[in-house]
Short mmCIF file of C-alpha atoms and ligand atoms in Angstrom, two decimals:
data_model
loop_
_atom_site.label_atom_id
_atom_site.label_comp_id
_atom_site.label_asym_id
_atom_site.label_seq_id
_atom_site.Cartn_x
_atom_site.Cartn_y
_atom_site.Cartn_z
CA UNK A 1 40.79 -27.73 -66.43
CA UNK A 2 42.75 -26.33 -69.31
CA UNK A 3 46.35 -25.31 -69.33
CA UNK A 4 45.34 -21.55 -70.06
CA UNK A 5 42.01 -21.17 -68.62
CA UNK A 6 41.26 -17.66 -67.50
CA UNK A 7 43.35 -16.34 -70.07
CA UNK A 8 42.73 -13.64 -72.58
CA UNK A 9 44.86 -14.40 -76.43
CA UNK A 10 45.44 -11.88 -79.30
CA UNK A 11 46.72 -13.76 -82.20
CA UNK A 12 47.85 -11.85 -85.12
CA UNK A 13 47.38 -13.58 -88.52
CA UNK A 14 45.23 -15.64 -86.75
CA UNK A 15 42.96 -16.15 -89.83
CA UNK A 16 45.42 -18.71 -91.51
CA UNK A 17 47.44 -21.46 -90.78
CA UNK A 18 49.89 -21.64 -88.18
CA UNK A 19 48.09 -18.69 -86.05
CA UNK A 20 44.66 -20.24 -87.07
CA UNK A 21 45.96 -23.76 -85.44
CA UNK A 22 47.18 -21.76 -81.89
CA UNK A 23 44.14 -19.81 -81.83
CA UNK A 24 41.94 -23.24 -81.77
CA UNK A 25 44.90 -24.80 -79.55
CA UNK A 26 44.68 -22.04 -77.02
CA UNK A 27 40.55 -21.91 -77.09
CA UNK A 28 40.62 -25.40 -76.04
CA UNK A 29 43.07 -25.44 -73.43
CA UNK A 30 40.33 -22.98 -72.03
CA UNK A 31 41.73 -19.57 -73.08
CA UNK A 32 39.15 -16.95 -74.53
CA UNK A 33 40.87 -15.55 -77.96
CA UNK A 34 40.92 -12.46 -80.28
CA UNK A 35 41.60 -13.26 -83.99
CA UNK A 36 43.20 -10.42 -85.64
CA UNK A 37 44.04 -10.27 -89.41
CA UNK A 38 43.98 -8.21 -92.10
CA UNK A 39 42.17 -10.70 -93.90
CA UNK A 40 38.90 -10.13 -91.48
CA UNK A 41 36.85 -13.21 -93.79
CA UNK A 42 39.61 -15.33 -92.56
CA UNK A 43 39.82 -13.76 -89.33
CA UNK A 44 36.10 -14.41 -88.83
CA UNK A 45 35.85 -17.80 -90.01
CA UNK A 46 38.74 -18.57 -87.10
CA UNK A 47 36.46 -17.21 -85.11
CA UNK A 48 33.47 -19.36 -85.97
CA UNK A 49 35.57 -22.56 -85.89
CA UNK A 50 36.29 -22.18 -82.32
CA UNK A 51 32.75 -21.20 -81.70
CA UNK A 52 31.55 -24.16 -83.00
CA UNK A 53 33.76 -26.14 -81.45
CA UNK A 54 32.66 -24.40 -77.80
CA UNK A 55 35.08 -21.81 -77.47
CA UNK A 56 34.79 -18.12 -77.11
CA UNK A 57 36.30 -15.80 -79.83
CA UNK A 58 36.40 -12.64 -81.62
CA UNK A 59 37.47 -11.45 -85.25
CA UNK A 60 39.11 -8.25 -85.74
CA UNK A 61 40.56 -6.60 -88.92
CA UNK A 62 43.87 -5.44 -88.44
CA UNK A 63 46.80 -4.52 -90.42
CA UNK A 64 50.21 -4.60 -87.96
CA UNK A 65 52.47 -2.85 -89.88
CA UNK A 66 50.17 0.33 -89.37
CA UNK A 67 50.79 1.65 -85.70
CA UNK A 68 47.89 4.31 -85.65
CA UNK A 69 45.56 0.81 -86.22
CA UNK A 70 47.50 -0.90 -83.70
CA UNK A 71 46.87 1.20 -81.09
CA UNK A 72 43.06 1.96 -81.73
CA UNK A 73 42.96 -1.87 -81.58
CA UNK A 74 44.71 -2.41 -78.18
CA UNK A 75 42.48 0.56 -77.31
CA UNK A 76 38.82 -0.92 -78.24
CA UNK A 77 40.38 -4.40 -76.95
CA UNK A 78 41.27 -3.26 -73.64
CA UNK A 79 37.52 -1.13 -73.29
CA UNK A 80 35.24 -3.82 -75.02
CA UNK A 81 36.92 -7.11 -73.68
CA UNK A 82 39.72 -6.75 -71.66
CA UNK A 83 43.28 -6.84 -71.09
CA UNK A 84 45.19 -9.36 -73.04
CA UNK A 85 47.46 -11.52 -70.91
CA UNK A 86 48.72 -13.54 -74.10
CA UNK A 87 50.15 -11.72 -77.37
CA UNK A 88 50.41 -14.01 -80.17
CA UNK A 89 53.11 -11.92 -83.15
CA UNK A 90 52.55 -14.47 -85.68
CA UNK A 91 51.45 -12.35 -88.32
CA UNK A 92 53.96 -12.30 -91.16
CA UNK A 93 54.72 -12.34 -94.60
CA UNK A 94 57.45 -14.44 -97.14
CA UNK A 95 58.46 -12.96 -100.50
CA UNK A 96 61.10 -15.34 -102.48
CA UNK A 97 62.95 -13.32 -105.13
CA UNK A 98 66.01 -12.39 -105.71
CA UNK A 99 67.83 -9.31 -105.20
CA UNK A 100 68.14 -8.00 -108.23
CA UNK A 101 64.26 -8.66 -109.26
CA UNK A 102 62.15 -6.06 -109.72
CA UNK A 103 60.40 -6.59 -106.62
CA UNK A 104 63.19 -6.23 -104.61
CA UNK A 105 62.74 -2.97 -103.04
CA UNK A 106 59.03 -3.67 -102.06
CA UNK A 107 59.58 -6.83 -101.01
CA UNK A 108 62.02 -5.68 -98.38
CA UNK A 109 60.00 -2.61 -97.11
CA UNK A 110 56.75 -4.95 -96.96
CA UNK A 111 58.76 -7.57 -94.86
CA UNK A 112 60.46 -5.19 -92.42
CA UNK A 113 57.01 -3.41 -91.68
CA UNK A 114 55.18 -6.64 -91.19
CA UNK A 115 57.32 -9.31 -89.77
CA UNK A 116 59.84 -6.31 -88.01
CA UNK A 117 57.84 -3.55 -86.87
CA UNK A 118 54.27 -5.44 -86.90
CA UNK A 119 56.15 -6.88 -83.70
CA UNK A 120 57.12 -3.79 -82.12
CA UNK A 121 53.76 -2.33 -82.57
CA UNK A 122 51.68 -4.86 -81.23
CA UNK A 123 54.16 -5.02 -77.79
CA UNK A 124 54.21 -1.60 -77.54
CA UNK A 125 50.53 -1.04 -78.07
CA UNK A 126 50.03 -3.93 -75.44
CA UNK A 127 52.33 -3.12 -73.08
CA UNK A 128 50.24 -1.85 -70.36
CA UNK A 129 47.87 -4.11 -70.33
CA UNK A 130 50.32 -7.18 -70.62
CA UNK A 131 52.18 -5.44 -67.33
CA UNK A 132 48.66 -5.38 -65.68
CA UNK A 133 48.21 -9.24 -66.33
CA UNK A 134 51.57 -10.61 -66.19
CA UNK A 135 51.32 -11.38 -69.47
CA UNK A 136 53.17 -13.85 -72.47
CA UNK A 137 54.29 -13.05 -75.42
CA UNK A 138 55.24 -15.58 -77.87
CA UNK A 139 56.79 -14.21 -81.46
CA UNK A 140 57.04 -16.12 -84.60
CA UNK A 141 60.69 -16.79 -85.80
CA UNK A 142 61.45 -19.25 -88.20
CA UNK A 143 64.53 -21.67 -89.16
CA UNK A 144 65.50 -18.53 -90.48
CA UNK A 145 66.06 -17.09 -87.66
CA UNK A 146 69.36 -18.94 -87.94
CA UNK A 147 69.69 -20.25 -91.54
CA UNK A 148 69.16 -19.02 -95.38
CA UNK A 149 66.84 -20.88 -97.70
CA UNK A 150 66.91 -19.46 -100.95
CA UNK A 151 65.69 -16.28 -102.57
CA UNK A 152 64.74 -14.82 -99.17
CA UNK A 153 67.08 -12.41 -97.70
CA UNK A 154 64.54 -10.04 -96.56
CA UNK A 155 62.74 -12.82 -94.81
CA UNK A 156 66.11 -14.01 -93.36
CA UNK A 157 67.05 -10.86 -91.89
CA UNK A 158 63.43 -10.07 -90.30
CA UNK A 159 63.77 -13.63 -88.67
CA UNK A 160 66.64 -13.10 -87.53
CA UNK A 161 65.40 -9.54 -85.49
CA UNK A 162 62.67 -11.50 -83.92
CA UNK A 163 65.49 -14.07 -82.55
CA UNK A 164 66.85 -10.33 -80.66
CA UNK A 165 63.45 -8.09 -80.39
CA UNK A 166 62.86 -11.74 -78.10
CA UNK A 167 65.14 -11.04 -75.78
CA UNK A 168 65.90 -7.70 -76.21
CA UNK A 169 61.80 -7.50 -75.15
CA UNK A 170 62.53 -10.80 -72.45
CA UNK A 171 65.30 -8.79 -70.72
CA UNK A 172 63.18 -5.42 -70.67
CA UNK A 173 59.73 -6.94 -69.34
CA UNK A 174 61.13 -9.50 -66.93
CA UNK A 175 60.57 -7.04 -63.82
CA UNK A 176 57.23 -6.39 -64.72
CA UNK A 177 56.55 -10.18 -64.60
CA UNK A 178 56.01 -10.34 -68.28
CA UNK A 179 57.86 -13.40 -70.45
CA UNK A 180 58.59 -13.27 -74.28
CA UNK A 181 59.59 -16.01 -76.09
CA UNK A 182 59.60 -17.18 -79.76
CA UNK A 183 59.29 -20.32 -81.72
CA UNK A 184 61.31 -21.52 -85.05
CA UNK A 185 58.96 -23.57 -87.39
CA UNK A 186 60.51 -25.45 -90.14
CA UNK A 187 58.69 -25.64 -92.91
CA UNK A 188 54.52 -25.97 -92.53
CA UNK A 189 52.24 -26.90 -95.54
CA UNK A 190 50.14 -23.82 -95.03
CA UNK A 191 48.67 -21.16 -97.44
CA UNK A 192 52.73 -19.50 -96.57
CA UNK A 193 54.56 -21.69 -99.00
CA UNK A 194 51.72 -23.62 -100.55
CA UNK A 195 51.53 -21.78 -104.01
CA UNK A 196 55.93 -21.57 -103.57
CA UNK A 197 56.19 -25.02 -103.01
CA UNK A 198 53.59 -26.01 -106.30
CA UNK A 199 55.69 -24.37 -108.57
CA UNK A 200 58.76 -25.19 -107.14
CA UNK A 201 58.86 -28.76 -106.46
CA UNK A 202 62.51 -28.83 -106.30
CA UNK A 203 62.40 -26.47 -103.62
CA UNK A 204 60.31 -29.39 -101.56
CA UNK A 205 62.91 -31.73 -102.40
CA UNK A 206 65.83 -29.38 -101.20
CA UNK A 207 63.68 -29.17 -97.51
CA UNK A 208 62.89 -32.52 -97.43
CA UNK A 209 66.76 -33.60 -97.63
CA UNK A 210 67.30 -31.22 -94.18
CA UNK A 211 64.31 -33.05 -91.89
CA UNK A 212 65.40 -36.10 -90.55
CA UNK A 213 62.27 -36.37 -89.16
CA UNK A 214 61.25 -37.16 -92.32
CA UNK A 215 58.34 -35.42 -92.72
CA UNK A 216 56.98 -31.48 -93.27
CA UNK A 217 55.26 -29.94 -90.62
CA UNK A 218 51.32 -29.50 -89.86
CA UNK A 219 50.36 -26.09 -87.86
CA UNK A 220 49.98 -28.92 -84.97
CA UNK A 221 53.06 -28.97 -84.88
CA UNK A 222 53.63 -25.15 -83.57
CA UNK A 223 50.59 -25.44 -81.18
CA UNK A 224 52.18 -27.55 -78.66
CA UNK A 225 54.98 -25.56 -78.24
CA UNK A 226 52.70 -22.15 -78.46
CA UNK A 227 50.33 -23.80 -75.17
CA UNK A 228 53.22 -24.17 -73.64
CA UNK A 229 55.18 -20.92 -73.75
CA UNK A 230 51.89 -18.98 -72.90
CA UNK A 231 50.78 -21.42 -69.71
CA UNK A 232 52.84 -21.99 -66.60
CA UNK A 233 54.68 -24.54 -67.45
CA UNK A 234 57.16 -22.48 -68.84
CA UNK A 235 56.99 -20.04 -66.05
CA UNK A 236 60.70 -19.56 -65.71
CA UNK A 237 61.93 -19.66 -69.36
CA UNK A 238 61.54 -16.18 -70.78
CA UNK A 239 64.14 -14.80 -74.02
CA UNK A 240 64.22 -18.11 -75.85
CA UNK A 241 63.49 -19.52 -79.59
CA UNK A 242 62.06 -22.99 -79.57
CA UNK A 243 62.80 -24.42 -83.27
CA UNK A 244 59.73 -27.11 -83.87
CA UNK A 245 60.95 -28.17 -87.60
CA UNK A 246 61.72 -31.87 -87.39
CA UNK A 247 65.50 -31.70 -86.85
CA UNK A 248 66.47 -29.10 -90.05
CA UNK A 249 68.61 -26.92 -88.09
CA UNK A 250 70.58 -30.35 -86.67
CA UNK A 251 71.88 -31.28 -90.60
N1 NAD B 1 54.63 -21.97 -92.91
C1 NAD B 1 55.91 -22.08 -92.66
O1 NAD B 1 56.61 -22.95 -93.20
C2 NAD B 1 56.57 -21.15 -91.68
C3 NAD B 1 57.90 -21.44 -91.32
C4 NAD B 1 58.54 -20.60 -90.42
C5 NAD B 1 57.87 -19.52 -89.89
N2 NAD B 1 56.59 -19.26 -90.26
C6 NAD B 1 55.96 -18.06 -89.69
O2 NAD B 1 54.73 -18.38 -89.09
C7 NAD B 1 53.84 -17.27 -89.18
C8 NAD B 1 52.52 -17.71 -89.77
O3 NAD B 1 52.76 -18.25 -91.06
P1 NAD B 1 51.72 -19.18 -91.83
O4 NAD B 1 52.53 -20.21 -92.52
O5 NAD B 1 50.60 -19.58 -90.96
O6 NAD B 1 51.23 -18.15 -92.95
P2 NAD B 1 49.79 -17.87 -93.60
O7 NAD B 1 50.07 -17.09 -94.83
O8 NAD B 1 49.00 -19.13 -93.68
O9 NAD B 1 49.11 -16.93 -92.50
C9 NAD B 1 49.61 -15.67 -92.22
C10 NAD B 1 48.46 -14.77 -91.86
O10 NAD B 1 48.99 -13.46 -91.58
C11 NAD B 1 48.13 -12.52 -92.15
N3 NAD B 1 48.84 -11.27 -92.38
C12 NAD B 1 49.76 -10.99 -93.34
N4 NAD B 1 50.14 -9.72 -93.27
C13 NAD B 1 49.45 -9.18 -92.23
C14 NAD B 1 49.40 -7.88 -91.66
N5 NAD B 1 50.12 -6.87 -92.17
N6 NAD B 1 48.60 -7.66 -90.58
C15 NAD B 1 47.84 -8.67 -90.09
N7 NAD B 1 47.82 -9.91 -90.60
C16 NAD B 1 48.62 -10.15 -91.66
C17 NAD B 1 47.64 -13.16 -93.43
O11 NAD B 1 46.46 -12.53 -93.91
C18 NAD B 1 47.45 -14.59 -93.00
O12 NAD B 1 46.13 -14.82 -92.53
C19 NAD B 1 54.58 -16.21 -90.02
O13 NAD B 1 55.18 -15.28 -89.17
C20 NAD B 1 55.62 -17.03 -90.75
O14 NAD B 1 56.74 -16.27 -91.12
C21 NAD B 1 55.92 -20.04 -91.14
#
């Protein structure tokens, strides 16, 4: 018996890191899951390491910052496999630079289309079908949904709208039996920060000072709290932003 068994996952960015781990989390707590990424080779080798490990999976290519794709997705989803009853926004995007770089301008309009309205197009795509199976949504915040780290303001304020698109979406789904929640990692060695963090040891240091546990975080570390806000166990909490980043956000 697994925690989600019976249950149908679409994880965004699911062909990297953190959304990688809760795809392979949620396959073997029993649930069936849909990888979808824009980068389909890494969506598809998800796919074949929860296979191979027994599970049952699929790999679609998907860009959520592009509605019209969105909704032809939700559409072939809902027709080929069935209705989702766990939405997984973990897709998402981090440029560090500075205002005044020459990126600037791109760097905000990429990171409010993907980690803003990627959000609000995958709910709204989804929405019937979540109604239909009580569903769970669980978005990807950050530390940042509360804090600045440097060189990041666009990232900072798109964290900070899935902290209220959570329960702006908690508060408007409730009666339909649908719960939306969100989860703060602290920083995670993944392919996010990896190249960042080479060139910038400094920038290591300056995270490391903040975690009293000590340590940075694995994708492990978000897949515990991602099983639990899409099983029962957390059948009353709906609207709220776990942080899982080792104590920064306490120093
Ligand atoms: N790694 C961290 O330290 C950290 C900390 C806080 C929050 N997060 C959040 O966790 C989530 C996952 O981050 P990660 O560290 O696993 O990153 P990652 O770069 O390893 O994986 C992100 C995945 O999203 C995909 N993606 C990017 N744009 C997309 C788009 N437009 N449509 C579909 N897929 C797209 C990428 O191809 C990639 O496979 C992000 O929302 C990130 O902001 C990460």
């Amino acid at each position: 018996m697994g925690l989600l068994d019976g249950h149908l996952a679409f994880v965004t960015g699911g062909g990297s890191g953190i959304g990688r781990g809760i795809a392979q989390g949620y396959s073997r707590e029993g649930a069936k899951v849909i990888v979808a990424d824009v980068n389909v080779a890494g969506a598809e080798e998800t796919a074949r390491l929860v296979e191979d490990a027994g599970g049952e999976a699929w790999a679609i290519e998907l860009d959520v910052a592009n509605m019209q794709a969105v909704q032809s997705v939700a559409r072939k989803v809902e027709a080929d496999i069935g209705p989702i009853s766990v939405l997984v926004n973990n897709a998402g995007i981090v440029r560090r630079a500075t205002i005044d770089s020459a990126t600037a301008i791109d760097d905000w309009n990429d990171t409010v289309a993907i980690n803003i309205s990627g959000l609000f197009n995958c709910v709204h795509s989804f929405q019937d079908q979540l109604k239909s199976t009580k569903g769970r949504v669980i978005n990807l915040g950050s530390i940042q949904s509360f804090v600045h780290t440097a060189n990041s303001v666009a990232y900072t304020t798109s964290k900070g709208a899935v902290k209220n698109f959570t329960i702006g979406m908690a508060a408007e789904l409730a009666p339909f039996g649908v719960r939306v929640n969100a989860i703060g990692p602290g920083l995670i060695f993944t392919p996010l920060n990896e190249k960042g963090i080479q060139q910038n040891p400094e920038m290591l240091e300056r995270f490391m000072r903040h975690i009293p546990m000590g340590r940075p975080g694995t994708p492990d570390d978000i897949v515990g709290p991602a099983i639990f806000l899409a099983s029962d166990l957390s059948q009353y909490v709906t609207g709220v932003l776990i942080p899982s980043d080792g104590g920064y956000l306490t120093v």
